[in-house]
Amino acid sequence: MAFGNPYAAYQKTAVNTASQGKLVVMLYQGAAKEMQAAYDSFGSGDKLPASAIESFGKHLMKSQEIINELQVSLDMDKGGQIAQNLMSLYVYFNKELMDVSIKQDKGKLRQILDMIKELCSAWESAAQNTSVDSIPQAQRTLNITAG
C-alpha cells in the first residue's frame, strides 16, 4: 500500500490545523523561501546565468502568487489602516518583483527579500503572542510534582 509523499501529508495537516496567524506566517515563509531560491539562482555574480533563467522565473512567480494570496486574504472592512498599509506593501512587492523579473535585478530582489523576512518575523511574534494570550493562565502553567 502506497502512502504517497509523507512530507506533503505533513504539510497539508500543518495547514489544516494552523491558526490564522500561523497561516500568514507560513505564507511569508513560503514567499521568503521562493525569493531566496530566485536570489540563489544568480550564484556568486550579479548576472543571472542563462541556465538559471527558467528556475529564477518560476521562483519569482511562486513568490508573487503567495503575495497575491496574502492580498486577497486581507479583510479591508475590519482591518482598517493596517489592512490598507499591508495592501500597499503587497502591491509594491508585486510591482518590484515584476521589475526584478524583467531586469534580473539581484540587488532589488535582496531588498524585497529582506523586507519580507522582517514582516515574517513580526507576524511570527504576533502569532505567538496571540496564541499564548488566548490560552487561559491556568492552562499555560505546568503543574509538576515529585512522585
mmCIF file of C-alpha atoms in Angstrom:
data_model
loop_
_atom_site.group_PDB
_atom_site.id
_atom_site.type_symbol
_atom_site.label_atom_id
_atom_site.label_comp_id
_atom_site.label_asym_id
_atom_site.label_seq_id
_atom_site.Cartn_x
_atom_site.Cartn_y
_atom_site.Cartn_z
ATOM 1 C CA MET A 1 0.000 0.000 0.000
ATOM 2 C CA ALA A 2 1.498 3.338 -1.070
ATOM 3 C CA PHE A 3 1.282 6.323 1.261
ATOM 4 C CA GLY A 4 2.378 8.968 -1.222
ATOM 5 C CA ASN A 5 4.645 11.776 -0.179
ATOM 6 C CA PRO A 6 4.820 11.905 3.637
ATOM 7 C CA TYR A 7 6.129 15.492 3.588
ATOM 8 C CA ALA A 8 3.108 16.614 1.535
ATOM 9 C CA ALA A 9 0.782 14.878 4.002
ATOM 10 C CA TYR A 10 2.542 16.588 6.922
ATOM 11 C CA GLN A 11 2.355 19.961 5.145
ATOM 12 C CA LYS A 12 -1.363 19.518 4.471
ATOM 13 C CA THR A 13 -2.015 18.656 8.108
ATOM 14 C CA ALA A 14 0.020 21.659 9.268
ATOM 15 C CA VAL A 15 -2.026 23.988 7.058
ATOM 16 C CA ASN A 16 -5.368 22.439 8.031
ATOM 17 C CA THR A 17 -4.684 22.753 11.755
ATOM 18 C CA ALA A 18 -2.896 26.127 11.835
ATOM 19 C CA SER A 19 -4.334 29.292 13.347
ATOM 20 C CA GLN A 20 -4.928 32.285 11.092
ATOM 21 C CA GLY A 21 -1.772 33.940 12.395
ATOM 22 C CA LYS A 22 0.275 30.824 11.739
ATOM 23 C CA LEU A 23 -1.145 30.581 8.197
ATOM 24 C CA VAL A 24 0.014 34.141 7.491
ATOM 25 C CA VAL A 25 3.463 33.239 8.856
ATOM 26 C CA MET A 26 3.542 30.145 6.621
ATOM 27 C CA LEU A 27 2.734 32.311 3.591
ATOM 28 C CA TYR A 28 5.516 34.753 4.447
ATOM 29 C CA GLN A 29 7.925 31.856 4.965
ATOM 30 C CA GLY A 30 6.926 30.421 1.587
ATOM 31 C CA ALA A 31 7.415 33.769 -0.143
ATOM 32 C CA ALA A 32 10.828 34.195 1.513
ATOM 33 C CA LYS A 33 11.837 30.661 0.521
ATOM 34 C CA GLU A 34 10.894 31.252 -3.120
ATOM 35 C CA MET A 35 12.608 34.645 -3.241
ATOM 36 C CA GLN A 36 15.729 33.165 -1.666
ATOM 37 C CA ALA A 37 15.755 30.420 -4.317
ATOM 38 C CA ALA A 38 15.405 33.077 -7.036
ATOM 39 C CA TYR A 39 18.215 35.072 -5.437
ATOM 40 C CA ASP A 40 20.412 31.968 -5.235
ATOM 41 C CA SER A 41 19.906 31.465 -8.985
ATOM 42 C CA PHE A 42 22.402 34.288 -9.530
ATOM 43 C CA GLY A 43 25.177 32.284 -7.919
ATOM 44 C CA SER A 44 28.128 34.384 -6.824
ATOM 45 C CA GLY A 45 27.774 37.002 -9.554
ATOM 46 C CA ASP A 46 25.337 39.813 -10.255
ATOM 47 C CA LYS A 47 24.385 38.489 -13.685
ATOM 48 C CA LEU A 48 21.866 35.676 -13.971
ATOM 49 C CA PRO A 49 23.344 32.710 -15.872
ATOM 50 C CA ALA A 50 21.332 31.655 -18.922
ATOM 51 C CA SER A 51 20.954 28.161 -17.448
ATOM 52 C CA ALA A 52 19.169 29.614 -14.378
ATOM 53 C CA ILE A 53 16.642 31.877 -16.118
ATOM 54 C CA GLU A 54 13.785 29.349 -16.094
ATOM 55 C CA SER A 55 14.279 28.447 -12.432
ATOM 56 C CA PHE A 56 14.612 32.117 -11.498
ATOM 57 C CA GLY A 57 11.318 32.913 -13.236
ATOM 58 C CA LYS A 58 9.468 30.020 -11.593
ATOM 59 C CA HIS A 59 10.594 31.021 -8.107
ATOM 60 C CA LEU A 60 9.665 34.663 -8.662
ATOM 61 C CA MET A 61 6.262 33.646 -9.997
ATOM 62 C CA LYS A 62 5.611 31.455 -6.953
ATOM 63 C CA SER A 63 6.572 34.283 -4.611
ATOM 64 C CA GLN A 64 4.204 36.636 -6.462
ATOM 65 C CA GLU A 65 1.403 34.062 -6.184
ATOM 66 C CA ILE A 66 1.970 33.864 -2.433
ATOM 67 C CA ILE A 67 1.893 37.662 -2.128
ATOM 68 C CA ASN A 68 -1.346 37.655 -4.142
ATOM 69 C CA GLU A 69 -2.764 35.163 -1.639
ATOM 70 C CA LEU A 70 -1.765 37.490 1.200
ATOM 71 C CA GLN A 71 -3.526 40.337 -0.646
ATOM 72 C CA VAL A 72 -6.810 38.516 -1.128
ATOM 73 C CA SER A 73 -6.807 37.330 2.483
ATOM 74 C CA LEU A 74 -6.882 40.902 3.800
ATOM 75 C CA ASP A 75 -10.175 41.951 5.378
ATOM 76 C CA MET A 76 -10.317 45.560 4.246
ATOM 77 C CA ASP A 77 -13.546 46.225 6.197
ATOM 78 C CA LYS A 78 -12.300 45.028 9.573
ATOM 79 C CA GLY A 79 -8.579 45.601 9.077
ATOM 80 C CA GLY A 80 -8.708 49.387 8.911
ATOM 81 C CA GLN A 81 -5.457 51.261 8.397
ATOM 82 C CA ILE A 82 -3.299 48.166 8.969
ATOM 83 C CA ALA A 83 -5.037 46.295 6.134
ATOM 84 C CA GLN A 84 -4.664 49.339 3.866
ATOM 85 C CA ASN A 85 -0.951 49.576 4.668
ATOM 86 C CA LEU A 86 -0.429 45.860 4.066
ATOM 87 C CA MET A 87 -2.298 46.109 0.764
ATOM 88 C CA SER A 88 0.003 48.941 -0.294
ATOM 89 C CA LEU A 89 3.034 46.858 0.658
ATOM 90 C CA TYR A 90 1.799 43.822 -1.252
ATOM 91 C CA VAL A 91 1.109 45.916 -4.357
ATOM 92 C CA TYR A 92 4.590 47.409 -4.014
ATOM 93 C CA PHE A 93 6.189 43.962 -3.626
ATOM 94 C CA ASN A 94 4.483 42.613 -6.725
ATOM 95 C CA LYS A 95 5.407 45.693 -8.753
ATOM 96 C CA GLU A 96 9.025 45.425 -7.648
ATOM 97 C CA LEU A 97 9.137 41.663 -8.266
ATOM 98 C CA MET A 98 7.832 42.269 -11.785
ATOM 99 C CA ASP A 99 10.660 44.749 -12.265
ATOM 100 C CA VAL A 100 13.156 42.249 -10.813
ATOM 101 C CA SER A 101 11.901 39.647 -13.268
ATOM 102 C CA ILE A 102 12.286 41.939 -16.261
ATOM 103 C CA LYS A 103 15.627 43.480 -15.308
ATOM 104 C CA GLN A 104 17.010 40.474 -13.406
ATOM 105 C CA ASP A 105 17.994 42.866 -10.616
ATOM 106 C CA LYS A 106 19.711 40.929 -7.823
ATOM 107 C CA GLY A 107 20.038 43.977 -5.536
ATOM 108 C CA LYS A 108 16.361 44.873 -5.690
ATOM 109 C CA LEU A 109 15.419 41.237 -5.059
ATOM 110 C CA ARG A 110 17.629 41.278 -1.924
ATOM 111 C CA GLN A 111 15.817 44.399 -0.665
ATOM 112 C CA ILE A 112 12.388 42.836 -1.121
ATOM 113 C CA LEU A 113 13.523 39.561 0.428
ATOM 114 C CA ASP A 114 14.850 41.421 3.477
ATOM 115 C CA MET A 115 11.519 43.266 3.872
ATOM 116 C CA ILE A 116 9.568 40.006 3.581
ATOM 117 C CA LYS A 117 11.787 38.387 6.216
ATOM 118 C CA GLU A 118 11.254 41.369 8.522
ATOM 119 C CA LEU A 119 7.480 41.168 8.097
ATOM 120 C CA CYS A 120 7.614 37.412 8.643
ATOM 121 C CA SER A 121 9.447 37.923 11.917
ATOM 122 C CA ALA A 122 6.861 40.475 13.058
ATOM 123 C CA TRP A 123 3.997 38.123 12.173
ATOM 124 C CA GLU A 124 5.729 35.237 13.974
ATOM 125 C CA SER A 125 5.875 37.348 17.145
ATOM 126 C CA ALA A 126 2.273 38.473 16.753
ATOM 127 C CA ALA A 127 1.026 34.937 16.092
ATOM 128 C CA GLN A 128 2.953 33.571 19.050
ATOM 129 C CA ASN A 129 1.719 36.310 21.397
ATOM 130 C CA THR A 130 -1.855 35.892 20.199
ATOM 131 C CA SER A 131 -1.837 32.129 20.627
ATOM 132 C CA VAL A 132 -0.273 32.363 24.101
ATOM 133 C CA ASP A 133 -2.628 35.138 25.206
ATOM 134 C CA SER A 134 -5.688 33.196 24.062
ATOM 135 C CA ILE A 135 -4.861 30.287 26.418
ATOM 136 C CA PRO A 136 -6.087 30.839 29.975
ATOM 137 C CA GLN A 137 -3.284 31.308 32.518
ATOM 138 C CA ALA A 138 -4.206 28.111 34.350
ATOM 139 C CA GLN A 139 -3.642 26.062 31.201
ATOM 140 C CA ARG A 140 -0.257 27.708 30.481
ATOM 141 C CA THR A 141 1.210 26.701 33.836
ATOM 142 C CA LEU A 142 2.830 23.325 34.283
ATOM 143 C CA ASN A 143 1.911 21.506 37.438
ATOM 144 C CA ILE A 144 4.835 19.197 38.079
ATOM 145 C CA THR A 145 5.043 17.386 41.381
ATOM 146 C CA ALA A 146 7.552 14.893 42.649
ATOM 147 C CA GLY A 147 6.029 11.477 42.815
#
